[in-house]
Amino acid sequence: MTCPGEEGTPLPYTASPARLLWSDLVLFVDKIWALPGIFLPLHLGHTGPWDEFYPSLRNGFIVVIHIFLMIYQVAILVSLPVMVLFMIPALWILVYFTGALLINYVIVMVGLNGFRRILVSQVPVAERPGHDRECWFYINGIAAGSVWVQMNVDQLSSTFGRRIIGIHNRTAGIVFDMIECLIQRDFSYATGDIRDSYALIKQALLNPECDKVVLLLHSQGGIEGGLVMDWLLGEFPHDLLCQLEVFTFGSAANHFNAPRWTKLATSDKVSTTDLVHQHGNSIGYIEHYANAADIVALGGVLHFVDIPNRFMGRLFVRPSSGHLLNQHYLDNMFTLGPDHRVLESNQFMDMEVEPCASGINSYLDSSHRVKYRPIARDKGFLTALSQQMQTNGIDRVLRVKDFSRLWQYRNGESPEVHVRRNTE
């Protein structure tokens, strides 16, 4: 990485919170052209009951509440400096602000969030052998009340044929959620839902009856999941962390740590020929999925991913806009049929992958990138895979589905190679 502060280089995520905050504000202004892309394309005629903007009275009510909260919260923030300018006594300002926040809290808790922190998928799934030894978690992004989070976990459950546990990152309204994102991201501050997520994931990793923990993250959930991983990396040994698999959609995080470990094995008499290196990844698997014109991803994973050792994992970029999990990500990347099973073909997964010599980060053997006309980073790996396919009599172009580990979990299936608990 180039020296911190050099022009064109993002600040390290350990820099001064004030400098990070200013940098994020500048970044937001720079990417504001993509703001409408959060909701577009709508295609309301092609939406289903699990889609966030599906035309129903329930979703319409949620959208109306969010619009009201946006206006209300902007008015609160604008009124504070006006009150100071007119020299209103500080005590009255404090009373006014406290009352405004209390009203906001009542609206979001009654109208959007509910009072349950944990939401479990409610769709029936036919679990296969081994599924009982897996734990799947989901952390949502901004502006998601309990109704939308339930829709998220239900679609994820149908997509991957497993029970999904949703850890609700409660919304406070879009404006206040964005402020919370900046506090979490720039100050590395762990809010209550981050602490709850850490406790649940830690418990699953320590459970001897659980062989695999899968963490699905969306938007602000990428920030929260990244902070959870920072804690896990500081506490857990590799033989437990290798059971963790992380998959993000439109991640807003500014870093995603997963240091590689190297074990040096030697004999009693050390010589050059006796040295044997064993390599491994701290986290079992990490994959990131992003829409190219999603402003959240543009200020998150897409902005930081090419910095060495900053944003670890494979990255797959779809040449489109949209930030909603079900409507813009899952519907296009893991398209469901009428029977709520993932179709074996969709435009994104069928996109051709081309090798690129440069790496996405410093671990060239574990990273790929798919962008526009999809590009997969790590030419050596692609060449080896292509040769292996030809050896096995498979002569075809390489596509996104050939590299996506998450794709292998569709419809209750599992990758051929499983991460198993080290019992030695």
Short mmCIF file of C-alpha atoms in Angstrom, two decimals:
data_model
loop_
_atom_site.label_atom_id
_atom_site.label_comp_id
_atom_site.label_asym_id
_atom_site.label_seq_id
_atom_site.Cartn_x
_atom_site.Cartn_y
_atom_site.Cartn_z
CA MET A 1 0.00 0.00 0.00
CA THR A 2 1.22 3.46 -0.75
CA CYS A 3 1.83 5.92 2.03
CA PRO A 4 -1.32 7.11 3.85
CA GLY A 5 -2.55 10.43 2.59
CA GLU A 6 -0.99 10.13 -0.87
CA GLU A 7 -3.29 11.61 -3.48
CA GLY A 8 -5.72 9.08 -4.90
CA THR A 9 -5.12 6.55 -2.13
CA PRO A 10 -7.90 5.97 0.42
CA LEU A 11 -6.94 6.44 4.03
CA PRO A 12 -6.26 3.27 6.01
CA TYR A 13 -9.28 2.26 8.06
CA THR A 14 -7.16 2.79 11.21
CA ALA A 15 -6.64 6.49 10.43
CA SER A 16 -8.05 9.33 12.49
CA PRO A 17 -11.86 9.02 12.70
CA ALA A 18 -12.23 12.70 11.87
CA ARG A 19 -10.15 12.30 8.70
CA LEU A 20 -12.07 9.14 7.76
CA LEU A 21 -15.37 10.94 8.28
CA TRP A 22 -14.32 13.81 6.04
CA SER A 23 -13.00 11.37 3.46
CA ASP A 24 -16.33 9.51 3.43
CA LEU A 25 -18.28 12.73 2.96
CA VAL A 26 -16.08 13.65 0.00
CA LEU A 27 -16.50 10.13 -1.37
CA PHE A 28 -20.29 10.39 -1.08
CA VAL A 29 -20.31 13.65 -3.05
CA ASP A 30 -18.08 12.06 -5.68
CA LYS A 31 -20.45 9.10 -6.10
CA ILE A 32 -23.74 10.97 -5.71
CA TRP A 33 -24.43 10.57 -9.43
CA ALA A 34 -25.32 6.93 -8.61
CA LEU A 35 -27.83 7.81 -5.87
CA PRO A 36 -30.96 7.05 -7.97
CA GLY A 37 -29.43 3.64 -8.69
CA ILE A 38 -30.28 2.50 -5.15
CA PHE A 39 -33.91 1.97 -6.23
CA LEU A 40 -33.55 1.51 -9.99
CA PRO A 41 -34.46 -0.41 -12.00
CA LEU A 42 -37.90 -0.85 -10.44
CA HIS A 43 -39.62 -3.20 -12.95
CA LEU A 44 -42.64 -3.38 -10.65
CA GLY A 45 -44.45 -5.62 -13.10
CA HIS A 46 -41.80 -8.29 -12.67
CA THR A 47 -41.55 -8.22 -8.88
CA GLY A 48 -42.69 -11.00 -6.56
CA PRO A 49 -44.20 -11.00 -3.04
CA TRP A 50 -40.72 -11.15 -1.43
CA ASP A 51 -39.43 -8.10 -3.32
CA GLU A 52 -39.09 -4.90 -1.33
CA PHE A 53 -41.05 -2.76 -3.82
CA TYR A 54 -43.66 -5.35 -4.69
CA PRO A 55 -46.88 -3.30 -5.08
CA SER A 56 -48.77 -4.26 -1.92
CA LEU A 57 -50.44 -2.25 0.82
CA ARG A 58 -47.85 -3.45 3.34
CA ASN A 59 -44.87 -2.34 1.26
CA GLY A 60 -46.63 0.90 0.36
CA PHE A 61 -47.13 1.66 4.05
CA ILE A 62 -43.43 0.99 4.74
CA VAL A 63 -42.33 3.30 1.91
CA VAL A 64 -44.64 6.08 3.17
CA ILE A 65 -43.13 5.79 6.67
CA HIS A 66 -39.61 6.02 5.24
CA ILE A 67 -40.47 9.09 3.18
CA PHE A 68 -41.99 10.77 6.23
CA LEU A 69 -38.95 9.88 8.36
CA MET A 70 -36.55 11.28 5.75
CA ILE A 71 -38.35 14.64 5.78
CA TYR A 72 -38.72 14.58 9.56
CA GLN A 73 -35.06 13.74 10.23
CA VAL A 74 -33.70 16.30 7.77
CA ALA A 75 -35.93 18.90 9.43
CA ILE A 76 -34.54 17.97 12.86
CA LEU A 77 -30.93 18.23 11.71
CA VAL A 78 -31.52 21.55 9.93
CA SER A 79 -33.40 23.04 12.88
CA LEU A 80 -30.59 22.45 15.38
CA PRO A 81 -28.11 25.00 13.93
CA VAL A 82 -31.01 27.41 13.38
CA MET A 83 -31.89 27.20 17.08
CA VAL A 84 -28.26 27.81 17.99
CA LEU A 85 -28.15 30.79 15.62
CA PHE A 86 -31.15 32.31 17.36
CA MET A 87 -29.49 31.67 20.72
CA ILE A 88 -32.18 29.36 22.08
CA PRO A 89 -31.08 28.18 25.57
CA ALA A 90 -29.13 24.93 25.48
CA LEU A 91 -31.53 23.24 27.88
CA TRP A 92 -34.48 23.88 25.56
CA ILE A 93 -32.48 22.60 22.59
CA LEU A 94 -31.70 19.43 24.55
CA VAL A 95 -35.36 18.95 25.48
CA TYR A 96 -36.42 19.56 21.87
CA PHE A 97 -33.86 17.13 20.44
CA THR A 98 -34.64 14.44 23.04
CA GLY A 99 -38.34 14.72 22.32
CA ALA A 100 -37.75 14.52 18.56
CA LEU A 101 -35.63 11.39 18.96
CA LEU A 102 -38.27 9.82 21.20
CA ILE A 103 -40.97 10.41 18.59
CA ASN A 104 -38.66 8.94 15.94
CA TYR A 105 -38.02 5.87 18.13
CA VAL A 106 -41.72 5.23 18.65
CA ILE A 107 -42.44 5.51 14.92
CA VAL A 108 -39.68 3.11 13.85
CA MET A 109 -40.32 0.55 16.57
CA VAL A 110 -44.08 0.42 16.12
CA GLY A 111 -44.25 1.05 12.37
CA LEU A 112 -41.13 -0.73 11.10
CA ASN A 113 -38.99 -2.73 13.50
CA GLY A 114 -41.10 -4.55 16.03
CA PHE A 115 -39.32 -5.77 19.13
CA ARG A 116 -37.70 -9.02 18.01
CA ARG A 117 -33.97 -8.98 17.37
CA ILE A 118 -33.83 -12.50 15.88
CA LEU A 119 -35.95 -13.40 12.85
CA VAL A 120 -35.94 -16.98 11.60
CA SER A 121 -36.93 -18.03 8.07
CA GLN A 122 -40.50 -19.31 7.89
CA VAL A 123 -40.56 -21.09 4.54
CA PRO A 124 -40.51 -24.90 4.53
CA VAL A 125 -37.21 -26.39 3.34
CA ALA A 126 -36.28 -30.02 2.81
CA GLU A 127 -33.02 -30.20 4.71
CA ARG A 128 -30.48 -32.68 3.45
CA PRO A 129 -27.98 -34.79 5.41
CA GLY A 130 -25.37 -32.50 6.96
CA HIS A 131 -27.55 -29.39 7.04
CA ASP A 132 -28.15 -29.92 10.75
CA ARG A 133 -24.43 -29.31 11.29
CA GLU A 134 -24.52 -25.90 9.58
CA CYS A 135 -25.52 -22.50 11.00
CA TRP A 136 -26.56 -19.77 8.56
CA PHE A 137 -26.84 -16.13 9.69
CA TYR A 138 -27.93 -12.96 7.90
CA ILE A 139 -27.34 -9.31 8.85
CA ASN A 140 -29.39 -6.75 6.91
CA GLY A 141 -28.56 -3.28 5.69
CA ILE A 142 -30.11 0.15 6.22
CA ALA A 143 -33.81 1.00 6.15
CA ALA A 144 -34.91 -2.59 6.73
CA GLY A 145 -37.68 -3.11 9.24
CA SER A 146 -38.80 -6.51 10.45
CA VAL A 147 -41.11 -7.07 7.44
CA TRP A 148 -38.36 -6.61 4.87
CA VAL A 149 -35.82 -8.57 6.92
CA GLN A 150 -38.31 -11.44 7.18
CA MET A 151 -38.72 -11.28 3.41
CA ASN A 152 -34.93 -11.37 3.05
CA VAL A 153 -34.42 -14.43 5.24
CA ASP A 154 -37.35 -16.24 3.60
CA GLN A 155 -35.96 -15.70 0.10
CA LEU A 156 -32.46 -16.66 1.27
CA SER A 157 -33.91 -19.81 2.83
CA SER A 158 -35.67 -20.79 -0.40
CA THR A 159 -32.57 -19.97 -2.43
CA PHE A 160 -30.17 -22.08 -0.41
CA GLY A 161 -32.53 -24.67 1.04
CA ARG A 162 -31.54 -24.02 4.62
CA ARG A 163 -32.88 -22.42 7.78
CA ILE A 164 -31.63 -18.82 7.96
CA ILE A 165 -31.31 -16.86 11.20
CA GLY A 166 -31.68 -13.12 10.65
CA ILE A 167 -29.98 -10.82 13.15
CA HIS A 168 -32.04 -7.66 12.78
CA ASN A 169 -30.03 -4.49 12.32
CA ARG A 170 -32.93 -2.25 13.25
CA THR A 171 -33.61 0.81 11.16
CA ALA A 172 -33.90 4.31 12.62
CA GLY A 173 -34.89 5.81 9.28
CA ILE A 174 -32.67 6.27 6.24
CA VAL A 175 -30.98 9.51 7.35
CA PHE A 176 -30.19 8.31 10.88
CA ASP A 177 -29.12 4.91 9.49
CA MET A 178 -26.58 6.64 7.26
CA ILE A 179 -25.21 8.52 10.26
CA GLU A 180 -24.95 5.23 12.14
CA CYS A 181 -23.05 3.73 9.20
CA LEU A 182 -20.49 6.54 9.37
CA ILE A 183 -20.08 6.06 13.12
CA GLN A 184 -19.60 2.30 12.76
CA ARG A 185 -17.30 2.56 9.76
CA ASP A 186 -15.14 5.55 10.71
CA PHE A 187 -15.03 5.12 14.49
CA SER A 188 -15.06 1.28 14.47
CA TYR A 189 -17.91 1.54 16.96
CA ALA A 190 -19.75 -1.68 17.77
CA THR A 191 -23.46 -1.00 18.16
CA GLY A 192 -25.79 -3.42 19.95
CA ASP A 193 -26.61 -5.49 16.87
CA ILE A 194 -22.89 -5.97 16.16
CA ARG A 195 -22.38 -7.26 19.69
CA ASP A 196 -25.39 -9.58 19.37
CA SER A 197 -24.07 -10.87 16.04
CA TYR A 198 -20.65 -11.53 17.50
CA ALA A 199 -22.13 -13.47 20.43
CA LEU A 200 -24.27 -15.68 18.17
CA ILE A 201 -21.51 -16.38 15.64
CA LYS A 202 -19.01 -17.08 18.39
CA GLN A 203 -21.44 -19.51 20.01
CA ALA A 204 -21.94 -21.32 16.68
CA LEU A 205 -18.19 -21.59 16.02
CA LEU A 206 -17.63 -23.06 19.49
CA ASN A 207 -20.50 -25.54 19.12
CA PRO A 208 -18.94 -29.00 18.59
CA GLU A 209 -22.07 -30.09 16.71
CA CYS A 210 -21.64 -27.32 14.12
CA ASP A 211 -19.16 -27.92 11.30
CA LYS A 212 -19.85 -24.82 9.23
CA VAL A 213 -20.98 -21.26 9.93
CA VAL A 214 -22.17 -19.17 6.98
CA LEU A 215 -22.58 -15.40 7.33
CA LEU A 216 -24.62 -13.50 4.72
CA LEU A 217 -24.28 -9.70 4.77
CA HIS A 218 -26.02 -6.90 2.92
CA SER A 219 -25.15 -3.19 2.74
CA GLN A 220 -24.56 -1.88 6.28
CA GLY A 221 -24.44 -5.51 7.33
CA GLY A 222 -21.07 -5.61 5.54
CA ILE A 223 -19.73 -2.99 7.97
CA GLU A 224 -21.12 -4.89 10.93
CA GLY A 225 -19.89 -8.26 9.68
CA GLY A 226 -16.42 -6.79 9.05
CA LEU A 227 -16.21 -5.57 12.65
CA VAL A 228 -17.40 -8.96 13.92
CA MET A 229 -14.65 -10.62 11.89
CA ASP A 230 -12.05 -8.27 13.38
CA TRP A 231 -13.04 -9.51 16.84
CA LEU A 232 -13.09 -13.15 15.76
CA LEU A 233 -9.64 -12.89 14.17
CA GLY A 234 -8.27 -11.57 17.45
CA GLU A 235 -9.73 -14.41 19.51
CA PHE A 236 -10.22 -17.62 17.52
CA PRO A 237 -7.63 -20.13 16.23
CA HIS A 238 -7.42 -21.01 12.55
CA ASP A 239 -8.96 -24.47 12.94
CA LEU A 240 -12.20 -22.83 14.09
CA LEU A 241 -12.17 -19.78 11.80
CA CYS A 242 -11.71 -21.98 8.74
CA GLN A 243 -15.28 -23.17 9.31
CA LEU A 244 -16.60 -19.65 8.71
CA GLU A 245 -17.75 -18.63 5.24
CA VAL A 246 -18.77 -15.04 4.49
CA PHE A 247 -20.77 -13.74 1.52
CA THR A 248 -21.65 -10.06 1.07
CA PHE A 249 -24.01 -8.16 -1.24
CA GLY A 250 -23.48 -4.45 -1.91
CA SER A 251 -21.15 -4.19 1.07
CA ALA A 252 -20.67 -0.71 2.60
CA ALA A 253 -17.58 -1.74 4.57
CA ASN A 254 -14.24 0.03 4.14
CA HIS A 255 -12.20 -3.07 5.01
CA PHE A 256 -12.58 -6.81 5.26
CA ASN A 257 -9.77 -8.52 7.11
CA ALA A 258 -8.75 -12.13 6.55
CA PRO A 259 -4.97 -12.48 7.03
CA ARG A 260 -3.28 -15.51 5.62
CA TRP A 261 -1.26 -17.73 7.92
CA THR A 262 1.96 -19.58 7.18
CA LYS A 263 3.22 -22.47 9.27
CA LEU A 264 6.90 -23.33 9.07
CA ALA A 265 7.61 -27.00 9.71
CA THR A 266 11.21 -28.06 10.36
CA SER A 267 13.06 -31.21 11.27
CA ASP A 268 15.54 -31.48 14.15
CA LYS A 269 18.35 -30.51 11.80
CA VAL A 270 17.38 -27.36 10.02
CA SER A 271 18.54 -26.95 6.44
CA THR A 272 17.22 -25.25 3.38
CA THR A 273 15.78 -28.48 1.99
CA ASP A 274 14.05 -29.29 5.28
CA LEU A 275 11.91 -26.17 5.37
CA VAL A 276 8.29 -26.82 4.56
CA HIS A 277 5.70 -24.05 4.44
CA GLN A 278 2.03 -24.74 5.01
CA HIS A 279 -0.38 -22.00 3.95
CA GLY A 280 -3.98 -21.37 4.82
CA ASN A 281 -6.66 -18.69 4.89
CA SER A 282 -7.90 -17.42 8.25
CA ILE A 283 -11.50 -17.47 7.03
CA GLY A 284 -12.76 -20.49 5.11
CA TYR A 285 -14.21 -18.55 2.16
CA ILE A 286 -15.12 -14.95 1.42
CA GLU A 287 -17.04 -13.71 -1.60
CA HIS A 288 -18.44 -10.26 -2.41
CA TYR A 289 -21.23 -9.51 -4.88
CA ALA A 290 -21.87 -5.98 -6.10
CA ASN A 291 -23.86 -4.11 -8.73
CA ALA A 292 -21.59 -1.76 -10.67
CA ALA A 293 -23.83 1.32 -10.26
CA ASP A 294 -24.90 0.66 -6.67
CA ILE A 295 -23.80 3.80 -4.78
CA VAL A 296 -23.35 1.83 -1.55
CA ALA A 297 -21.02 -0.66 -3.22
CA LEU A 298 -19.25 2.18 -5.06
CA GLY A 299 -18.41 3.76 -1.71
CA GLY A 300 -17.67 0.41 -0.12
CA VAL A 301 -16.33 -2.79 -1.62
CA LEU A 302 -15.76 -1.38 -5.13
CA HIS A 303 -13.79 1.57 -3.77
CA PHE A 304 -11.46 -0.32 -1.45
CA VAL A 305 -11.13 -3.77 -2.97
CA ASP A 306 -8.00 -3.17 -5.08
CA ILE A 307 -5.90 -1.96 -2.13
CA PRO A 308 -3.55 -4.78 -1.09
CA ASN A 309 -4.65 -6.59 2.08
CA ARG A 310 -7.59 -4.21 2.56
CA PHE A 311 -10.66 -6.06 1.30
CA MET A 312 -10.05 -9.79 1.16
CA GLY A 313 -12.08 -12.28 -0.86
CA ARG A 314 -13.39 -12.82 -4.37
CA LEU A 315 -15.43 -10.08 -5.95
CA PHE A 316 -18.17 -10.53 -8.55
CA VAL A 317 -19.55 -7.37 -10.16
CA ARG A 318 -22.78 -7.28 -12.12
CA PRO A 319 -23.06 -4.52 -14.76
CA SER A 320 -26.24 -2.93 -13.42
CA SER A 321 -27.63 -0.74 -10.66
CA GLY A 322 -29.86 -1.41 -7.65
CA HIS A 323 -29.18 -1.95 -3.96
CA LEU A 324 -32.16 -3.89 -2.59
CA LEU A 325 -31.19 -7.41 -1.56
CA ASN A 326 -34.13 -9.40 -2.94
CA GLN A 327 -35.19 -7.22 -5.83
CA HIS A 328 -31.78 -6.23 -7.22
CA TYR A 329 -29.33 -8.88 -6.03
CA LEU A 330 -30.95 -12.25 -5.35
CA ASP A 331 -33.57 -11.99 -8.12
CA ASN A 332 -30.82 -11.44 -10.69
CA MET A 333 -27.97 -13.56 -9.32
CA PHE A 334 -29.99 -16.48 -7.88
CA THR A 335 -33.21 -16.27 -9.88
CA LEU A 336 -36.07 -18.32 -8.44
CA GLY A 337 -38.58 -20.18 -10.57
CA PRO A 338 -42.33 -20.52 -9.88
CA ASP A 339 -41.57 -23.44 -7.53
CA HIS A 340 -39.21 -21.21 -5.48
CA ARG A 341 -36.18 -23.19 -6.63
CA VAL A 342 -33.14 -21.49 -8.17
CA LEU A 343 -33.08 -21.76 -11.95
CA GLU A 344 -29.97 -23.40 -13.36
CA SER A 345 -29.31 -20.46 -15.66
CA ASN A 346 -29.46 -16.68 -15.38
CA GLN A 347 -27.78 -13.81 -17.18
CA PHE A 348 -25.32 -13.02 -14.40
CA MET A 349 -24.13 -16.53 -13.61
CA ASP A 350 -23.81 -17.31 -17.32
CA MET A 351 -21.54 -14.34 -18.03
CA GLU A 352 -18.19 -15.32 -19.48
CA VAL A 353 -15.10 -14.79 -17.38
CA GLU A 354 -11.84 -13.52 -18.84
CA PRO A 355 -8.45 -13.88 -17.12
CA CYS A 356 -6.62 -10.76 -15.94
CA ALA A 357 -2.97 -10.81 -14.92
CA SER A 358 -3.26 -8.35 -12.03
CA GLY A 359 -4.50 -9.43 -8.63
CA ILE A 360 -7.36 -8.06 -6.63
CA ASN A 361 -5.27 -8.16 -3.46
CA SER A 362 -2.03 -9.69 -2.29
CA TYR A 363 -3.33 -13.27 -2.18
CA LEU A 364 -3.45 -14.01 -5.88
CA ASP A 365 -4.37 -17.68 -5.53
CA SER A 366 -7.63 -17.00 -3.74
CA SER A 367 -9.19 -14.01 -5.48
CA HIS A 368 -11.20 -13.34 -8.59
CA ARG A 369 -12.99 -10.39 -9.95
CA VAL A 370 -15.91 -10.20 -12.34
CA LYS A 371 -16.64 -6.79 -13.81
CA TYR A 372 -18.69 -5.46 -16.74
CA ARG A 373 -17.58 -7.92 -19.37
CA PRO A 374 -16.55 -10.10 -16.48
CA ILE A 375 -12.91 -10.23 -15.49
CA ALA A 376 -11.52 -12.84 -13.14
CA ARG A 377 -8.36 -11.85 -11.31
CA ASP A 378 -5.61 -14.41 -10.96
CA LYS A 379 -4.67 -15.65 -14.39
CA GLY A 380 -2.68 -18.61 -13.03
CA PHE A 381 -5.66 -20.08 -11.25
CA LEU A 382 -7.87 -19.68 -14.30
CA THR A 383 -5.29 -21.32 -16.55
CA ALA A 384 -4.95 -24.28 -14.19
CA LEU A 385 -8.71 -24.65 -13.94
CA SER A 386 -9.11 -24.49 -17.71
CA GLN A 387 -6.46 -27.19 -18.16
CA GLN A 388 -8.15 -29.37 -15.56
CA MET A 389 -11.50 -29.01 -17.33
CA GLN A 390 -9.94 -29.99 -20.64
CA THR A 391 -8.28 -32.99 -18.99
CA ASN A 392 -11.68 -34.08 -17.70
CA GLY A 393 -13.16 -33.71 -21.15
CA ILE A 394 -14.93 -30.45 -20.43
CA ASP A 395 -14.20 -27.96 -23.18
CA ARG A 396 -16.20 -24.77 -22.65
CA VAL A 397 -15.77 -21.16 -21.68
CA LEU A 398 -15.46 -20.26 -18.01
CA ARG A 399 -18.45 -18.50 -16.51
CA VAL A 400 -19.29 -16.80 -13.24
CA LYS A 401 -20.98 -19.95 -11.92
CA ASP A 402 -17.67 -21.80 -12.26
CA PHE A 403 -16.12 -19.55 -9.59
CA SER A 404 -19.02 -18.69 -7.29
CA ARG A 405 -18.94 -20.87 -4.20
CA LEU A 406 -22.28 -19.47 -3.07
CA TRP A 407 -23.83 -20.74 -6.30
CA GLN A 408 -22.92 -24.27 -5.23
CA TYR A 409 -25.23 -23.93 -2.22
CA ARG A 410 -28.36 -23.27 -4.30
CA ASN A 411 -31.41 -25.46 -3.73
CA GLY A 412 -29.91 -27.12 -0.68
CA GLU A 413 -26.83 -28.40 -2.47
CA SER A 414 -23.29 -28.19 -1.06
CA PRO A 415 -19.80 -27.68 -2.51
CA GLU A 416 -17.85 -30.86 -3.08
CA VAL A 417 -15.17 -29.87 -0.57
CA HIS A 418 -16.49 -29.19 2.93
CA VAL A 419 -14.84 -27.34 5.79
CA ARG A 420 -14.59 -29.75 8.72
CA ARG A 421 -13.81 -29.19 12.37
CA ASN A 422 -10.25 -30.06 13.38
CA THR A 423 -10.61 -32.44 16.32
CA GLU A 424 -6.93 -33.11 16.86
#
